[in-house]
PDB file of C-alpha atoms in Angstrom:
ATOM      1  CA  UNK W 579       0.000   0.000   0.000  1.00  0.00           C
ATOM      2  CA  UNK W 580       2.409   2.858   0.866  1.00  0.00           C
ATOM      3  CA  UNK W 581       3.921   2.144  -2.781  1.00  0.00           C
ATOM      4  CA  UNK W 582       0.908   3.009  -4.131  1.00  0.00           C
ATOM      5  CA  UNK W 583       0.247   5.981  -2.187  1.00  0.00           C
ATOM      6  CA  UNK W 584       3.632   7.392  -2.835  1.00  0.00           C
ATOM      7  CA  UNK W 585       3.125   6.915  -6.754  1.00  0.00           C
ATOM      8  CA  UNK W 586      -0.059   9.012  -6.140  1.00  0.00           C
ATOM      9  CA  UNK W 587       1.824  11.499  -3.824  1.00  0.00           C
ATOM     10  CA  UNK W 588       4.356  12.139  -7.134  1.00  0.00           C
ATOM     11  CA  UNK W 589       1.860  12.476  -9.869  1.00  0.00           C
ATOM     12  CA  UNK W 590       0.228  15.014  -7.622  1.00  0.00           C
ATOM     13  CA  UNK W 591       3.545  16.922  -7.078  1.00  0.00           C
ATOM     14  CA  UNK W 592       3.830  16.221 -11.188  1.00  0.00           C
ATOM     15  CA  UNK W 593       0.093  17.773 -11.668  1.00  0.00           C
ATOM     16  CA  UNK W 594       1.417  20.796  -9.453  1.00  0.00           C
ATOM     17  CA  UNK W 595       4.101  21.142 -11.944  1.00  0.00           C
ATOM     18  CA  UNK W 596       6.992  20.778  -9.906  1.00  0.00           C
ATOM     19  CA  UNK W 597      10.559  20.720 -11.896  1.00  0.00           C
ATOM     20  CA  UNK W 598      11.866  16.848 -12.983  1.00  0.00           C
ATOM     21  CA  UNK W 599      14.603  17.190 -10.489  1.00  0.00           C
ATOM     22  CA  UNK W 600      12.174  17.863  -7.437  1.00  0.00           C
ATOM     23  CA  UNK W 601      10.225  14.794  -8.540  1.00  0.00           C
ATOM     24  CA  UNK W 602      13.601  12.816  -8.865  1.00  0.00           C
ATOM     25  CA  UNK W 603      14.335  14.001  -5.462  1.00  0.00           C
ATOM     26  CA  UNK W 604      10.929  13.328  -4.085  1.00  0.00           C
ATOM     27  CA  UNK W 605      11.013   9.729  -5.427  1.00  0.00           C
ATOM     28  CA  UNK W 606      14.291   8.264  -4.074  1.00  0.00           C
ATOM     29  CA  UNK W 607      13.659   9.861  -0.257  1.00  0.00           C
ATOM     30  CA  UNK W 608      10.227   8.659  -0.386  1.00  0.00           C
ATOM     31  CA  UNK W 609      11.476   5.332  -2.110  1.00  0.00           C
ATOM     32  CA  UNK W 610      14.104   4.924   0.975  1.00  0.00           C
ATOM     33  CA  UNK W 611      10.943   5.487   3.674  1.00  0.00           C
ATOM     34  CA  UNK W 612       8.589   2.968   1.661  1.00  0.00           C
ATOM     35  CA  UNK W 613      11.095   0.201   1.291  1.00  0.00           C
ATOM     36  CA  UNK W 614      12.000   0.829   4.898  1.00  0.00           C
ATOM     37  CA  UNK W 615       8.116   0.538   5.960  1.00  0.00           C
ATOM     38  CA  UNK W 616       7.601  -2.798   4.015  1.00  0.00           C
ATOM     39  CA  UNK W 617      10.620  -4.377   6.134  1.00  0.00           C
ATOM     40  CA  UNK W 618       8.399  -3.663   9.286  1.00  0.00           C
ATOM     41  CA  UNK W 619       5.716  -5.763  11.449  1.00  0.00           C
ATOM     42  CA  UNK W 620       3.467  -3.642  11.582  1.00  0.00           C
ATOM     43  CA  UNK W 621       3.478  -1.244   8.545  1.00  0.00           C
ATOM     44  CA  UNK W 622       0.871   1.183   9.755  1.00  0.00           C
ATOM     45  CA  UNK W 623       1.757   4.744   9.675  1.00  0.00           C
ATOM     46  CA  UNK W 624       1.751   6.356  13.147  1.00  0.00           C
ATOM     47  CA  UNK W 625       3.269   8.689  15.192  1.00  0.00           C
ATOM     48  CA  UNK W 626       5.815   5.860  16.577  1.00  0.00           C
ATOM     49  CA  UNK W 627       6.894   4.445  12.831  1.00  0.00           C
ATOM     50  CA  UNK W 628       7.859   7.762  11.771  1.00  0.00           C
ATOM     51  CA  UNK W 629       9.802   7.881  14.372  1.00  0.00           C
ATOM     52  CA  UNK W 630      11.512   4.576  14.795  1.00  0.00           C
ATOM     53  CA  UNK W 631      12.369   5.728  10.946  1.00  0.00           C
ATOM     54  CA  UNK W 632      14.188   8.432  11.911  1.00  0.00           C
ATOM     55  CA  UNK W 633      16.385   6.928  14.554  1.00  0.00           C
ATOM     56  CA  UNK W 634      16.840   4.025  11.734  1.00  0.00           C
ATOM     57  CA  UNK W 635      18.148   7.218   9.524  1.00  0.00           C
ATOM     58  CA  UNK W 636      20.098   8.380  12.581  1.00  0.00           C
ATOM     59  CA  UNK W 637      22.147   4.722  12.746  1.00  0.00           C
ATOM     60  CA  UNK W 638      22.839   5.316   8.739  1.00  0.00           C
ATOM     61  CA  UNK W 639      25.967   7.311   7.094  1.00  0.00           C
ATOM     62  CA  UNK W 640      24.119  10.525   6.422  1.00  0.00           C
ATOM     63  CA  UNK W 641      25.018  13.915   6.908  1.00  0.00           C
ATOM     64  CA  UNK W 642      22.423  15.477   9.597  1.00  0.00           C
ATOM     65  CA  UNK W 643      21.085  17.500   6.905  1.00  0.00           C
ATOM     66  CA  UNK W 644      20.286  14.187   4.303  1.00  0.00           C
ATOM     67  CA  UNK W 645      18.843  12.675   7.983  1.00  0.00           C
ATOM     68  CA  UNK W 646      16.883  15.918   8.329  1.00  0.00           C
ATOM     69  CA  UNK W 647      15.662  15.919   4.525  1.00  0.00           C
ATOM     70  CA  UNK W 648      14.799  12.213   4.717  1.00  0.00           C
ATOM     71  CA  UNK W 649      12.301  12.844   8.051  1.00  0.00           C
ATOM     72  CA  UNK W 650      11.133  16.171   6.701  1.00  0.00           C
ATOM     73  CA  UNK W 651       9.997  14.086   3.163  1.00  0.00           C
ATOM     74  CA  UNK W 652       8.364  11.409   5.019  1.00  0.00           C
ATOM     75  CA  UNK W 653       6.436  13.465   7.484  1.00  0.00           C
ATOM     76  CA  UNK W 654       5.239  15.761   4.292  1.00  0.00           C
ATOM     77  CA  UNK W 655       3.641  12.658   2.864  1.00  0.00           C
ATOM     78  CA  UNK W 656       2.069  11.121   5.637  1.00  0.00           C
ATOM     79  CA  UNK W 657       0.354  14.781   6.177  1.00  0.00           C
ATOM     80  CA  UNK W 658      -0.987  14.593   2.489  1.00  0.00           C
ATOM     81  CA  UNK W 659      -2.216  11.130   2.998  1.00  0.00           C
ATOM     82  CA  UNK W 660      -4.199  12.688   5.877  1.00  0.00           C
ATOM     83  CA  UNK W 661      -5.451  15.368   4.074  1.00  0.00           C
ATOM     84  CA  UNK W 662      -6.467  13.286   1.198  1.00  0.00           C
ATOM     85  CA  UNK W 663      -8.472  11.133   3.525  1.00  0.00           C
ATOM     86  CA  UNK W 664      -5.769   7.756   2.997  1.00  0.00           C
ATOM     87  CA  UNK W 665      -5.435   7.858   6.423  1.00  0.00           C
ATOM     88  CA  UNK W 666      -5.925   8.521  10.145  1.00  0.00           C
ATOM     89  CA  UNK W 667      -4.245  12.146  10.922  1.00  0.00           C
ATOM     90  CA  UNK W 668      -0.834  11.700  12.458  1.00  0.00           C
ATOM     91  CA  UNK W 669       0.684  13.919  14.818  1.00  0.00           C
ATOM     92  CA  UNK W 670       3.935  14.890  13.204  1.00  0.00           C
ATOM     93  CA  UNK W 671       5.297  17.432  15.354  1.00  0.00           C
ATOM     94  CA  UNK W 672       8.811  17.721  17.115  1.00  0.00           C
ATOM     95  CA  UNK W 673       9.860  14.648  14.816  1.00  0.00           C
ATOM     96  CA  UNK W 674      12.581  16.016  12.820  1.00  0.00           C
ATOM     97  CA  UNK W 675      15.905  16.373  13.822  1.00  0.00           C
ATOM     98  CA  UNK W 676      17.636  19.375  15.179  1.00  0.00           C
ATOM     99  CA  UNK W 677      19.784  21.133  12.741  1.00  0.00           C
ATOM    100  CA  UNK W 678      23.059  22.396  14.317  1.00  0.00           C
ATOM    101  CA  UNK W 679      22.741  26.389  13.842  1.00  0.00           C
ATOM    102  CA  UNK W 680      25.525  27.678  11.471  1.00  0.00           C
ATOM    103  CA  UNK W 681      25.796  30.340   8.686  1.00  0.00           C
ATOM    104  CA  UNK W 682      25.087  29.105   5.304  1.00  0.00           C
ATOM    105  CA  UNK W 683      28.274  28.364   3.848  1.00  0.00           C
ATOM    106  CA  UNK W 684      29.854  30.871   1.827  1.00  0.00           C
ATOM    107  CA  UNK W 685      33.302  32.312   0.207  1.00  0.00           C
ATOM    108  CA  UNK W 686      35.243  34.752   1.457  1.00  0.00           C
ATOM    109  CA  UNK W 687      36.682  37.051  -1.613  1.00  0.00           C
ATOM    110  CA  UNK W 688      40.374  36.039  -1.117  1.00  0.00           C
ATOM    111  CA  UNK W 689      38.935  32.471  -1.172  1.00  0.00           C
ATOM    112  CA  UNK W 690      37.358  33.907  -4.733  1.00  0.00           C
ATOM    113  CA  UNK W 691      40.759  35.559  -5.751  1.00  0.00           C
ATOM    114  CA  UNK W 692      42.550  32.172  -5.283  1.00  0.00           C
ATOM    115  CA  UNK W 693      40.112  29.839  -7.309  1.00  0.00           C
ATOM    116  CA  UNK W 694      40.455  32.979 -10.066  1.00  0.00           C
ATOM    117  CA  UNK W 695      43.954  32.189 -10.122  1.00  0.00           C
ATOM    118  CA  UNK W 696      44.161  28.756 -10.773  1.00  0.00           C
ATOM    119  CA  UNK W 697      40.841  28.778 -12.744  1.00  0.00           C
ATOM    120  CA  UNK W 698      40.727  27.777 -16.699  1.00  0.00           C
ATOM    121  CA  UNK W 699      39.170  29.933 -19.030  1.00  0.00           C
ATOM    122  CA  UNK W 700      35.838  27.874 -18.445  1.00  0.00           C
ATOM    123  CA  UNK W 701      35.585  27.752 -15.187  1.00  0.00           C
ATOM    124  CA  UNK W 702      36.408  31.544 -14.491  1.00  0.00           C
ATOM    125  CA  UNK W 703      33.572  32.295 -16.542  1.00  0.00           C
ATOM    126  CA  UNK W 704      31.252  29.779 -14.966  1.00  0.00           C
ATOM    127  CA  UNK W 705      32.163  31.347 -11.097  1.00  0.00           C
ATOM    128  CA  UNK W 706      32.217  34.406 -12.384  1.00  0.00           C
ATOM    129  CA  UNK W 707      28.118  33.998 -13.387  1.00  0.00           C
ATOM    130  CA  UNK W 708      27.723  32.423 -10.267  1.00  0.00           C
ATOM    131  CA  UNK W 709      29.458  35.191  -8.324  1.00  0.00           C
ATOM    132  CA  UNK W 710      27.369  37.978 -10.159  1.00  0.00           C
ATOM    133  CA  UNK W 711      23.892  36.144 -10.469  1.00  0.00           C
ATOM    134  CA  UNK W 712      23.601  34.242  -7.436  1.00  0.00           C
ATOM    135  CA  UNK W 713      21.944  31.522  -9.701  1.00  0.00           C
ATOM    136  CA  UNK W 714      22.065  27.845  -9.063  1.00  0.00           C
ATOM    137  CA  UNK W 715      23.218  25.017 -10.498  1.00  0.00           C
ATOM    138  CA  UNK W 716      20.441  23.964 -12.626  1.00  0.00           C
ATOM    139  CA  UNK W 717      19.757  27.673 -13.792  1.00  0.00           C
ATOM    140  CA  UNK W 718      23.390  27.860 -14.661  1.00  0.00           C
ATOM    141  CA  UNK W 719      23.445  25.400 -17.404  1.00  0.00           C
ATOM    142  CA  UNK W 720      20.525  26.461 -19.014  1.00  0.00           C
ATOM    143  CA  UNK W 721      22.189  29.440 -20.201  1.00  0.00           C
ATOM    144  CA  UNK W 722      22.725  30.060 -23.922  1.00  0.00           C
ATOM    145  CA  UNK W 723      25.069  31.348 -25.506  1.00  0.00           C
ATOM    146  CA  UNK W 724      22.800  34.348 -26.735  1.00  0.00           C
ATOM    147  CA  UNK W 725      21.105  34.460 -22.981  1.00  0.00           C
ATOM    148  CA  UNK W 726      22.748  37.560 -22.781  1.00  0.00           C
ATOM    149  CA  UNK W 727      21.760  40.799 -24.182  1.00  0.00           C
ATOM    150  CA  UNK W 728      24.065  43.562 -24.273  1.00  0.00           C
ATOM    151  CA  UNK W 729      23.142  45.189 -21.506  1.00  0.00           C
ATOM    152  CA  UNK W 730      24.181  41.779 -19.476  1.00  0.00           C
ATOM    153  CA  UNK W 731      20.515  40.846 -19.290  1.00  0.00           C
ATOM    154  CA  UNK W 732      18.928  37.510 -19.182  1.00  0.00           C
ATOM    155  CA  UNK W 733      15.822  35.903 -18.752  1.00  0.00           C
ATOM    156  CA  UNK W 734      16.097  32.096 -16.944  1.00  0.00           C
ATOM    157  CA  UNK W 735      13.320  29.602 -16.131  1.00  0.00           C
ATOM    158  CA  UNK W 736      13.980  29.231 -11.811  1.00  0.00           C
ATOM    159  CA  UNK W 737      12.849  27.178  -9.705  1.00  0.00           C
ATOM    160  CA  UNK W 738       9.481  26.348  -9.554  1.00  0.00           C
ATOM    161  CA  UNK W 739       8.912  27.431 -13.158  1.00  0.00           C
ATOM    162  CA  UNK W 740       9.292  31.048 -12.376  1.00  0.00           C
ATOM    163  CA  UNK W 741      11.111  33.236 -14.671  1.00  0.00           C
ATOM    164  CA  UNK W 742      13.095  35.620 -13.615  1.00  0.00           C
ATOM    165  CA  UNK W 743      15.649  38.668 -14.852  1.00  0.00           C
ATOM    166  CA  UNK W 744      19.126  37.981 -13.849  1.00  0.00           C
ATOM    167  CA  UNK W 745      22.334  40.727 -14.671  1.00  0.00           C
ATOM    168  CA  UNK W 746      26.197  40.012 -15.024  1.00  0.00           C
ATOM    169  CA  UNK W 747      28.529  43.047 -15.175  1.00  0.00           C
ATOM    170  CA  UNK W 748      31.024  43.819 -18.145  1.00  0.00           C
ATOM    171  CA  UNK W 749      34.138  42.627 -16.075  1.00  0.00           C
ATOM    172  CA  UNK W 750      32.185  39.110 -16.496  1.00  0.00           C
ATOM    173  CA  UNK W 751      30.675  40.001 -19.879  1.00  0.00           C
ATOM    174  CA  UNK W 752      34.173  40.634 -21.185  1.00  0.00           C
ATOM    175  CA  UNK W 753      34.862  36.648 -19.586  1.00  0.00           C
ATOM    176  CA  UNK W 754      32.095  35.092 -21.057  1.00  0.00           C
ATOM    177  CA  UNK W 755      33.561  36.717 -24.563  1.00  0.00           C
ATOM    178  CA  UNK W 756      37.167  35.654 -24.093  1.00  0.00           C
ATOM    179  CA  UNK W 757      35.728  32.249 -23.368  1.00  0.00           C
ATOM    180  CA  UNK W 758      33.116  31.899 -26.123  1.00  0.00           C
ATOM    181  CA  UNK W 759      35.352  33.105 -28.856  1.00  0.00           C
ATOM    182  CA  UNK W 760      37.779  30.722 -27.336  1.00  0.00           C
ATOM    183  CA  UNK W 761      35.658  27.392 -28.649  1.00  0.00           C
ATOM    184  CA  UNK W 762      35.837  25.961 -31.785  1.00  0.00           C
ATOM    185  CA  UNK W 763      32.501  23.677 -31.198  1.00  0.00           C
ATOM    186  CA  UNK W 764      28.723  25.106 -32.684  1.00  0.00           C
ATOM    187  CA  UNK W 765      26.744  24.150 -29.171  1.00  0.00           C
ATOM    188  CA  UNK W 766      24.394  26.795 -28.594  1.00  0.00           C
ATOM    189  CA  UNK W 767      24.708  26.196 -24.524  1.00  0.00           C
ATOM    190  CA  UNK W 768      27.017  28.655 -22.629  1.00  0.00           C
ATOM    191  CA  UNK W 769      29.100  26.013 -20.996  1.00  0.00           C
ATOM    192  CA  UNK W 770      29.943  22.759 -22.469  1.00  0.00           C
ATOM    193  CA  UNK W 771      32.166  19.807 -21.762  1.00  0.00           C
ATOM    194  CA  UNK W 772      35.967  20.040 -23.085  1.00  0.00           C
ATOM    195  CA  UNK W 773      36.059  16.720 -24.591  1.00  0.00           C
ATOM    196  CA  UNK W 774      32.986  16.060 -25.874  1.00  0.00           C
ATOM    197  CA  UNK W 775      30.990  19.781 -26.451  1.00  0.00           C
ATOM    198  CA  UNK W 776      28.343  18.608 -24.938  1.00  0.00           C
ATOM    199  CA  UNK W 777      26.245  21.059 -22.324  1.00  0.00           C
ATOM    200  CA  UNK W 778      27.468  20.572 -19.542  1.00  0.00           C
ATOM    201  CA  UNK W 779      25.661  18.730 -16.756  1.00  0.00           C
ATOM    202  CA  UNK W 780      25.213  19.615 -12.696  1.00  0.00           C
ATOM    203  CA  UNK W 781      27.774  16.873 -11.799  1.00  0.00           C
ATOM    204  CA  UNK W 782      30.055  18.036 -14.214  1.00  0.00           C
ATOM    205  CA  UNK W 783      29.883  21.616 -13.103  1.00  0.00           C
ATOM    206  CA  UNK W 784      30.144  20.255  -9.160  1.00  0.00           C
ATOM    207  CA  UNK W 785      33.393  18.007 -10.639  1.00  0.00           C
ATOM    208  CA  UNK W 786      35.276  21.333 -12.164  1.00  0.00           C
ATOM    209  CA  UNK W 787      34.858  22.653  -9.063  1.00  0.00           C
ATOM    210  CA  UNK W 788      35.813  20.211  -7.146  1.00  0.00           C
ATOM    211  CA  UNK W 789      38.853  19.793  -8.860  1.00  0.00           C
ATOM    212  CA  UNK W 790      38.899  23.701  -8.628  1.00  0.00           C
ATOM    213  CA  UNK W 791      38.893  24.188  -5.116  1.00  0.00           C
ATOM    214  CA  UNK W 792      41.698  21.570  -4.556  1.00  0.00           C
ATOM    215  CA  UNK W 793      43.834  23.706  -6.977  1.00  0.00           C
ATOM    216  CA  UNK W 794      43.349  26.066  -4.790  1.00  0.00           C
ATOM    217  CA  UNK W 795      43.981  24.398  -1.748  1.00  0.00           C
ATOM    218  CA  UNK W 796      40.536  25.749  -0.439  1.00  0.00           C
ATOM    219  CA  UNK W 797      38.745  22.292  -0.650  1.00  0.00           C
ATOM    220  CA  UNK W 798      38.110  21.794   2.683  1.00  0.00           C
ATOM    221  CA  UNK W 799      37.567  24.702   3.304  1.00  0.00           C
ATOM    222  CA  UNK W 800      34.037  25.292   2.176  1.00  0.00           C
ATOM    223  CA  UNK W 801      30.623  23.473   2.111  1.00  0.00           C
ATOM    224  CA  UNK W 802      28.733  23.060  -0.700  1.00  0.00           C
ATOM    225  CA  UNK W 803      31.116  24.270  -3.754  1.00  0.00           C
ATOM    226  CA  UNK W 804      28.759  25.568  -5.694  1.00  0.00           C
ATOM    227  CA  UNK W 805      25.747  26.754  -3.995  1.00  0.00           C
ATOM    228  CA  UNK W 806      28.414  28.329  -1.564  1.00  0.00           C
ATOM    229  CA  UNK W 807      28.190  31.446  -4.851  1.00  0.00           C
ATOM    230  CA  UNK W 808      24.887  31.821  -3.759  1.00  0.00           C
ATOM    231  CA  UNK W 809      25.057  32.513  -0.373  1.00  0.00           C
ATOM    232  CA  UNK W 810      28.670  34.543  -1.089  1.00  0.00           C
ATOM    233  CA  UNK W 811      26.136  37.354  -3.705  1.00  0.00           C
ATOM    234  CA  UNK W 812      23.365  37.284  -0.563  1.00  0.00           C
ATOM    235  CA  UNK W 813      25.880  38.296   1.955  1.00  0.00           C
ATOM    236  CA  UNK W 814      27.885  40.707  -0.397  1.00  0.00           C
ATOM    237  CA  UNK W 815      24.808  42.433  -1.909  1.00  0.00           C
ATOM    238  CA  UNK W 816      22.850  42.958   1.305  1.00  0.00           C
ATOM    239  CA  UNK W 817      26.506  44.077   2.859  1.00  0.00           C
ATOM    240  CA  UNK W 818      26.712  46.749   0.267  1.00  0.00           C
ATOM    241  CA  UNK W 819      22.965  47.928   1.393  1.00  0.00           C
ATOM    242  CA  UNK W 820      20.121  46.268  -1.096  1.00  0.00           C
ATOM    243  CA  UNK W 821      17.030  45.953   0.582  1.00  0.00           C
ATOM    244  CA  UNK W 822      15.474  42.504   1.601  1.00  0.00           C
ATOM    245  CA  UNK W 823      13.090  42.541  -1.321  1.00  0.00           C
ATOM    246  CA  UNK W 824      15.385  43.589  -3.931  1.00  0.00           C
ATOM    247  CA  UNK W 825      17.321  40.339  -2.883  1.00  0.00           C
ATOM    248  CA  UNK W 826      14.081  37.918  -2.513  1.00  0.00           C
ATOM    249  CA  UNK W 827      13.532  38.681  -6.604  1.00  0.00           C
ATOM    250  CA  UNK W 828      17.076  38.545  -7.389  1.00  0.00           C
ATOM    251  CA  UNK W 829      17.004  35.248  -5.769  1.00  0.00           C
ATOM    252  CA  UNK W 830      14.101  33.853  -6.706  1.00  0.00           C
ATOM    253  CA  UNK W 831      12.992  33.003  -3.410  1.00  0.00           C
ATOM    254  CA  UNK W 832       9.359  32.945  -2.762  1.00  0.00           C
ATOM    255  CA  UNK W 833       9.826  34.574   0.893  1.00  0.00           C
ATOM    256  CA  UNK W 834      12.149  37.353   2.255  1.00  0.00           C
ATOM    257  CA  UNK W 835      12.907  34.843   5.077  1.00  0.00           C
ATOM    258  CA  UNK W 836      14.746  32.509   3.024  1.00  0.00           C
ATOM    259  CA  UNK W 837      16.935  35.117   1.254  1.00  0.00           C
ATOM    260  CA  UNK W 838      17.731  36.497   4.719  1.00  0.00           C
ATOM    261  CA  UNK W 839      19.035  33.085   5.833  1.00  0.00           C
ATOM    262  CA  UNK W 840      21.696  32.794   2.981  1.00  0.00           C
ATOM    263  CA  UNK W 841      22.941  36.502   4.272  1.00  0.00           C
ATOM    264  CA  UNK W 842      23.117  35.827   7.790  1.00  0.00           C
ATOM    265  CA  UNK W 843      26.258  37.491   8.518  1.00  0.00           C
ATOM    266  CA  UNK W 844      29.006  36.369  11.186  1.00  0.00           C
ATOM    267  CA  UNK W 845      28.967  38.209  14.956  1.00  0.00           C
ATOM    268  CA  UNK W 846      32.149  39.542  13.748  1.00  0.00           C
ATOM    269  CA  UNK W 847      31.166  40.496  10.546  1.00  0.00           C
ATOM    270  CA  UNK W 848      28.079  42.479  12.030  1.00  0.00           C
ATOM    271  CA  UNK W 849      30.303  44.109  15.129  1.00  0.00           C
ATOM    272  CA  UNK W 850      32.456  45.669  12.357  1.00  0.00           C
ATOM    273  CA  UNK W 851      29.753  46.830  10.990  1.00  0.00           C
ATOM    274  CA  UNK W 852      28.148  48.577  13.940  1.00  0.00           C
ATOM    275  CA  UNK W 853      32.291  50.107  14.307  1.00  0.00           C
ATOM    276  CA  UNK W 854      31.189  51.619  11.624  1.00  0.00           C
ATOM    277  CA  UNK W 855      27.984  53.885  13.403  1.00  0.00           C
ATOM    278  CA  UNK W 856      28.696  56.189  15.995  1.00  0.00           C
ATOM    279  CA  UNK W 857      25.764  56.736  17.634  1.00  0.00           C
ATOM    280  CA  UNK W 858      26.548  59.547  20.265  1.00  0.00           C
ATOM    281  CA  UNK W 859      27.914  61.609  17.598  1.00  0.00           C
ATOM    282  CA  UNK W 860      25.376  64.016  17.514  1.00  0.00           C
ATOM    283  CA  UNK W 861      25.305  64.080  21.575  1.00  0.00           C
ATOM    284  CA  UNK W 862      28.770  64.306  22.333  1.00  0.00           C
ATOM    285  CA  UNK W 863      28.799  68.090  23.094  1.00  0.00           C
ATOM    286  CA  UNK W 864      26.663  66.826  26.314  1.00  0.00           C
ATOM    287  CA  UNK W 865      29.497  64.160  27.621  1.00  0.00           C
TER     288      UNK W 865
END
């Protein structure tokens, strides 16, 4: 049975139109909980499965955020199979893991200066984009060649199927030149392969920079290579003053919250900032 309801819990995340690679994602958490279920005595779904199924998780090799993503996944689909009358409501509260409280990972710009250095042509373009669009992966390698309008304009397809406007400055304009006029292949994507031409996929981009970031002996260093751009253009832009909802649209985030999260800033970061206020300066004839 919970097979069958998870098949029905995808098609309706298909019918909501949610991208492939949320359904992908969807399907192999939810495939780990159902196979997981099926290997129990009693396979009814209750308060106390859910969470024998995270402390199962807990026993695994996962990070604490694939144990978190795992429970969260599970708990979201026994709350639609309430909701769609498959079953008895289950209290689901208090069942996910604690997430240790850190700031989203991030660069720091001589961290940026020394993967410039050792970068190829094609990957100092690609961080470049990331740097200056705070886009992600999968928006990254839908670019085109012509994405790009003079002005350093484009339009991409986010997540969600939400379009939205993203801007590169010349300094990475002038990059994305040098490195276009540099191939000899006709692919119309922005960044291809070096052996084959082909457009290049997410692992591939996540390999280059893998391989990047141990160039520049930064590799351990920094979580999450890639979406570590994202949280490095939050941090910087709201640093250099853009408002909360300028950033949420830059983003792409449907919230202000969320955009606020990847430019939490470090106690140090926000005490030199407040060094930077005086605020008895307009008093200090009185002291």
């Amino acid at each position: 049975m919970i097979s069958q309801w998870i098949e029905e819990y995808l098609s309706a995340k298909v019918a909501e139109r949610r991208s492939p690679a949320t359904i992908t994602t969807y399907r192999i958490r939810l495939g780990r909980f159902g196979a997981w279920v099926l290997e129990q005595p009693n396979q009814v779904l209750s308060r106390a499965l859910l969470r024998a199924y995270s402390a199962y998780l807990a026993q695994q090799n996962l990070s604490i955020a694939s144990h978190y993503s795992y429970v969260n996944d599970a708990l979201i689909l026994v709350r639609w199979l309430a909701e769609e009358g498959y079953i008895q409501p289950v209290n689901t509260d208090k069942l996910k893991p604690r997430l240790p409280k850190r700031l989203p990972a991030h660069y720091t710009m001589d961290q940026i200066k020394r993967l410039l250095l050792v970068a190829e042509l094609r990957e100092k373009a690609m961080l470049c984009v990331l740097l200056d669009t705070g886009v992600r992966v999968s928006e990254l390698i839908q670019l085109r060649r012509t994405s790009f309008d003079s002005e350093g304009c484009a339009m991409i397809l986010g997540k969600g199927s939400k379009d939205r406007y993203i801007w590169i400055s010349s300094a990475t304009q002038e990059v994305l030149r040098t490195y276009i006029a540099s191939r000899t292949d006709t692919n119309p994507a922005l960044f291809v392969s070096h052996r084959q031409q082909k457009t290049l996929t997410i692992s591939g981009v996540h390999q280059s920079f893998d391989r990047l970031a141990s160039d520049a002996a930064i590799r351990n260093d920094v979580r999450r290579l890639i979406h570590s751009f994202r949280a490095t253009f939050a941090r910087e832009l709201i640093k250099h003053g853009l408002d909360a909802e300028s950033l949420r649209v830059l983003m792409g985030h449907e919230t202000i919250q969320m955009s606020l999260h990847y430019a939490q800033l470090s106690s140090h970061e926000a005490t030199q900032k407040r060094q930077g206020v005086n605020l008895l300066e307009k008093v200090e004839s009185c002291l």
